[in-house]
PDB file of C-alpha atoms in Angstrom:
ATOM      1  CA  MET A   1       0.011  -0.027   0.012  1.00 78.00           C
ATOM      2  CA  GLU A   2       2.832   2.361   0.857  1.00 81.00           C
ATOM      3  CA  GLN A   3       4.470   1.696  -2.560  1.00 82.00           C
ATOM      4  CA  VAL A   4       1.209   2.574  -4.331  1.00 82.00           C
ATOM      5  CA  ILE A   5       1.116   5.845  -2.494  1.00 85.00           C
ATOM      6  CA  HIS A   6       4.754   6.670  -3.320  1.00 84.00           C
ATOM      7  CA  LEU A   7       4.077   5.680  -6.961  1.00 84.00           C
ATOM      8  CA  ILE A   8       1.001   8.106  -7.153  1.00 86.00           C
ATOM      9  CA  ILE A   9       3.071  10.891  -5.518  1.00 86.00           C
ATOM     10  CA  VAL A  10       6.042  10.354  -7.932  1.00 86.00           C
ATOM     11  CA  THR A  11       3.711  10.159 -10.980  1.00 88.00           C
ATOM     12  CA  GLY A  12       1.919  13.373  -9.768  1.00 86.00           C
ATOM     13  CA  LEU A  13       5.346  15.105  -9.375  1.00 87.00           C
ATOM     14  CA  LEU A  14       6.404  13.969 -12.707  1.00 87.00           C
ATOM     15  CA  ILE A  15       3.244  15.157 -14.401  1.00 87.00           C
ATOM     16  CA  TRP A  16       3.516  18.502 -12.605  1.00 88.00           C
ATOM     17  CA  ILE A  17       7.157  18.929 -13.631  1.00 88.00           C
ATOM     18  CA  LEU A  18       6.410  17.994 -17.255  1.00 87.00           C
ATOM     19  CA  TYR A  19       3.453  20.296 -17.252  1.00 87.00           C
ATOM     20  CA  ASN A  20       5.594  23.286 -16.028  1.00 86.00           C
ATOM     21  CA  ILE A  21       8.458  22.457 -18.399  1.00 87.00           C
ATOM     22  CA  SER A  22       6.010  22.385 -21.388  1.00 88.00           C
ATOM     23  CA  ASN A  23       4.457  25.657 -20.366  1.00 87.00           C
ATOM     24  CA  TRP A  24       7.907  27.219 -20.162  1.00 89.00           C
ATOM     25  CA  LEU A  25       8.988  25.735 -23.479  1.00 89.00           C
ATOM     26  CA  ILE A  26       5.843  27.079 -25.127  1.00 89.00           C
ATOM     27  CA  LYS A  27       6.441  30.551 -23.676  1.00 89.00           C
ATOM     28  CA  ILE A  28      10.049  30.491 -24.772  1.00 90.00           C
ATOM     29  CA  ILE A  29       9.158  29.407 -28.217  1.00 90.00           C
ATOM     30  CA  LEU A  30       6.404  32.120 -28.529  1.00 90.00           C
ATOM     31  CA  ILE A  31       8.841  34.727 -27.281  1.00 90.00           C
ATOM     32  CA  ILE A  32      11.515  33.683 -29.753  1.00 90.00           C
ATOM     33  CA  GLY A  33       8.927  33.619 -32.499  1.00 87.00           C
ATOM     34  CA  ALA A  34       7.718  37.107 -31.571  1.00 88.00           C
ATOM     35  CA  ILE A  35      11.314  38.437 -31.557  1.00 88.00           C
ATOM     36  CA  ALA A  36      11.920  36.862 -34.976  1.00 86.00           C
ATOM     37  CA  LEU A  37       8.672  38.240 -36.394  1.00 85.00           C
ATOM     38  CA  GLY A  38       9.488  41.742 -35.027  1.00 82.00           C
ATOM     39  CA  SER A  39      12.980  41.595 -36.386  1.00 83.00           C
ATOM     40  CA  LEU A  40      11.553  40.479 -39.795  1.00 82.00           C
ATOM     41  CA  ALA A  41       9.155  43.410 -39.728  1.00 79.00           C
ATOM     42  CA  ILE A  42      12.025  45.758 -38.718  1.00 82.00           C
ATOM     43  CA  ALA A  43      14.039  44.496 -41.712  1.00 82.00           C
ATOM     44  CA  VAL A  44      11.346  44.193 -44.293  1.00 84.00           C
ATOM     45  CA  ILE A  45       9.589  47.534 -43.923  1.00 81.00           C
ATOM     46  CA  PRO A  46      12.648  49.775 -44.431  1.00 82.00           C
ATOM     47  CA  ALA A  47      13.757  47.377 -47.237  1.00 84.00           C
ATOM     48  CA  GLY A  48      10.419  47.890 -48.967  1.00 82.00           C
ATOM     49  CA  VAL A  49      10.631  51.634 -48.536  1.00 79.00           C
ATOM     50  CA  ILE A  50      14.223  51.820 -49.966  1.00 82.00           C
ATOM     51  CA  TRP A  51      13.155  49.522 -52.837  1.00 84.00           C
ATOM     52  CA  SER A  52      10.149  51.624 -53.688  1.00 79.00           C
ATOM     53  CA  PHE A  53      12.240  54.838 -53.504  1.00 76.00           C
ATOM     54  CA  ARG A  54      14.851  53.170 -55.780  1.00 81.00           C
ATOM     55  CA  GLN A  55      12.075  52.243 -58.318  1.00 79.00           C
ATOM     56  CA  VAL A  56      10.731  55.821 -58.313  1.00 74.00           C
ATOM     57  CA  TRP A  57      14.200  57.264 -58.594  1.00 72.00           C
ATOM     58  CA  GLN A  58      14.956  54.975 -61.619  1.00 77.00           C
ATOM     59  CA  GLN A  59      11.712  55.737 -63.326  1.00 73.00           C
ATOM     60  CA  ILE A  60      11.980  59.522 -62.874  1.00 71.00           C
ATOM     61  CA  ARG A  61      15.716  59.517 -63.692  1.00 71.00           C
ATOM     62  CA  GLN A  62      15.033  58.141 -67.165  1.00 75.00           C
ATOM     63  CA  ASP A  63      13.511  61.468 -68.066  1.00 72.00           C
ATOM     64  CA  LYS A  64      16.342  63.965 -67.903  1.00 70.00           C
ATOM     65  CA  SER A  65      14.033  66.941 -67.340  1.00 68.00           C
ATOM     66  CA  GLN A  66      12.800  65.566 -64.089  1.00 73.00           C
ATOM     67  CA  ARG A  67      16.124  64.929 -62.231  1.00 74.00           C
ATOM     68  CA  ILE A  68      15.347  67.600 -59.663  1.00 76.00           C
ATOM     69  CA  LEU A  69      11.956  65.908 -59.000  1.00 76.00           C
ATOM     70  CA  ALA A  70      13.815  62.602 -58.565  1.00 74.00           C
ATOM     71  CA  ILE A  71      15.914  64.051 -55.814  1.00 77.00           C
ATOM     72  CA  PHE A  72      13.168  66.201 -54.264  1.00 81.00           C
ATOM     73  CA  LEU A  73      10.296  63.640 -54.083  1.00 80.00           C
ATOM     74  CA  PRO A  74      11.964  61.007 -51.714  1.00 79.00           C
ATOM     75  CA  ILE A  75      13.393  63.788 -49.473  1.00 84.00           C
ATOM     76  CA  VAL A  76      10.002  65.589 -49.063  1.00 85.00           C
ATOM     77  CA  THR A  77       8.340  62.155 -48.571  1.00 84.00           C
ATOM     78  CA  VAL A  78      10.641  61.200 -45.734  1.00 84.00           C
ATOM     79  CA  LEU A  79      10.305  64.703 -44.127  1.00 85.00           C
ATOM     80  CA  ALA A  80       6.542  64.403 -44.315  1.00 86.00           C
ATOM     81  CA  GLY A  81       6.466  60.994 -42.779  1.00 85.00           C
ATOM     82  CA  ILE A  82       8.728  62.098 -39.937  1.00 85.00           C
ATOM     83  CA  SER A  83       6.520  65.164 -39.229  1.00 84.00           C
ATOM     84  CA  LEU A  84       3.329  63.045 -39.331  1.00 86.00           C
ATOM     85  CA  GLY A  85       4.901  60.539 -37.005  1.00 86.00           C
ATOM     86  CA  LEU A  86       5.953  63.211 -34.493  1.00 83.00           C
ATOM     87  CA  PHE A  87       2.444  64.612 -34.690  1.00 84.00           C
ATOM     88  CA  TRP A  88       0.917  61.260 -34.127  1.00 84.00           C
ATOM     89  CA  GLN A  89       3.104  60.743 -31.013  1.00 84.00           C
ATOM     90  CA  LEU A  90       3.111  64.303 -29.451  1.00 82.00           C
ATOM     91  CA  GLY A  91      -0.226  65.804 -30.783  1.00 77.00           C
ATOM     92  CA  PHE A  92      -0.670  69.588 -30.530  1.00 75.00           C
ATOM     93  CA  THR A  93       1.820  69.991 -27.632  1.00 79.00           C
ATOM     94  CA  ASN A  94       4.166  71.826 -29.817  1.00 78.00           C
ATOM     95  CA  LEU A  95       3.160  74.453 -32.350  1.00 82.00           C
ATOM     96  CA  TRP A  96       6.101  73.758 -34.674  1.00 82.00           C
ATOM     97  CA  ILE A  97       5.047  70.198 -35.566  1.00 81.00           C
ATOM     98  CA  PRO A  98       1.761  71.236 -37.387  1.00 84.00           C
ATOM     99  CA  ILE A  99       3.781  74.027 -39.083  1.00 84.00           C
ATOM    100  CA  ALA A 100       6.278  71.458 -40.167  1.00 82.00           C
ATOM    101  CA  ILE A 101       3.550  69.137 -41.412  1.00 84.00           C
ATOM    102  CA  CYS A 102       2.269  71.993 -43.512  1.00 85.00           C
ATOM    103  CA  PHE A 103       5.619  72.929 -44.993  1.00 85.00           C
ATOM    104  CA  ASN A 104       6.487  69.259 -45.669  1.00 83.00           C
ATOM    105  CA  THR A 105       3.134  68.056 -47.112  1.00 86.00           C
ATOM    106  CA  LEU A 106       2.417  70.969 -49.377  1.00 87.00           C
ATOM    107  CA  PRO A 107       5.289  70.333 -51.712  1.00 85.00           C
ATOM    108  CA  LEU A 108       4.493  66.595 -51.615  1.00 84.00           C
ATOM    109  CA  LEU A 109       0.810  67.210 -52.458  1.00 85.00           C
ATOM    110  CA  THR A 110       1.849  69.648 -55.273  1.00 84.00           C
ATOM    111  CA  ILE A 111       4.154  66.989 -56.763  1.00 82.00           C
ATOM    112  CA  LEU A 112       1.580  64.125 -56.401  1.00 82.00           C
ATOM    113  CA  VAL A 113      -1.659  65.912 -57.268  1.00 86.00           C
ATOM    114  CA  TYR A 114      -1.073  69.185 -59.100  1.00 84.00           C
ATOM    115  CA  ARG A 115       1.380  67.871 -61.698  1.00 80.00           C
ATOM    116  CA  PRO A 116      -0.838  65.069 -62.967  1.00 84.00           C
ATOM    117  CA  ILE A 117      -3.824  67.415 -63.075  1.00 90.00           C
ATOM    118  CA  GLN A 118      -1.802  69.957 -64.983  1.00 89.00           C
ATOM    119  CA  ARG A 119      -0.726  67.293 -67.414  1.00 87.00           C
ATOM    120  CA  LEU A 120      -4.267  66.150 -67.901  1.00 90.00           C
ATOM    121  CA  ILE A 121      -5.383  69.775 -68.683  1.00 92.00           C
ATOM    122  CA  LEU A 122      -2.523  70.126 -71.152  1.00 92.00           C
ATOM    123  CA  ILE A 123      -3.552  66.857 -72.949  1.00 91.00           C
ATOM    124  CA  ARG A 124      -7.200  67.964 -73.013  1.00 91.00           C
ATOM    125  CA  GLN A 125      -6.201  71.401 -74.551  1.00 89.00           C
ATOM    126  CA  TYR A 126      -4.091  69.549 -77.107  1.00 88.00           C
ATOM    127  CA  ARG A 127      -6.879  67.312 -78.153  1.00 86.00           C
ATOM    128  CA  GLU A 128      -9.342  70.282 -78.385  1.00 84.00           C
ATOM    129  CA  SER A 129      -6.882  72.177 -80.558  1.00 82.00           C
ATOM    130  CA  GLU A 130      -6.311  69.053 -82.583  1.00 77.00           C
ATOM    131  CA  ARG A 131      -9.982  69.084 -83.699  1.00 73.00           C
ATOM    132  CA  ASP A 132      -9.479  72.504 -85.247  1.00 70.00           C
ATOM    133  CA  LEU A 133      -6.515  71.298 -87.312  1.00 69.00           C
ATOM    134  CA  ILE A 134      -8.514  68.581 -89.012  1.00 66.00           C
ATOM    135  CA  SER A 135     -10.358  69.981 -92.070  1.00 63.00           C
ATOM    136  CA  PRO A 136     -13.265  68.095 -93.627  1.00 60.00           C
TER     137      PRO A 136
END
């Protein structure tokens, strides 16, 4: 009878030890996985940004008249992102941050919105003038 009690106690202790070890192993594996996933995100996001800047740079650089734009666009984009990130973190605690957002996003919006609209207007004007050139 005494041996059965010892066997039950030893079995219970072994189950308890294995349970705790498995819990700790799962926690360690999850922590290592989270660290690996975070490291991957930290590596992939800047790599994607750099790759997209490089693609834009190569595409704009092919047109020799837009070299200034090829330099200016990535710089203004980074400055606007930094300003928006600071505003997101600090809010309206500092007056200079909204001013910086205005000064950084206005050129960016001008490049990204005004230039394509201006190009569409020029194309429309050209097509309208083209109609007058065709004689019946």
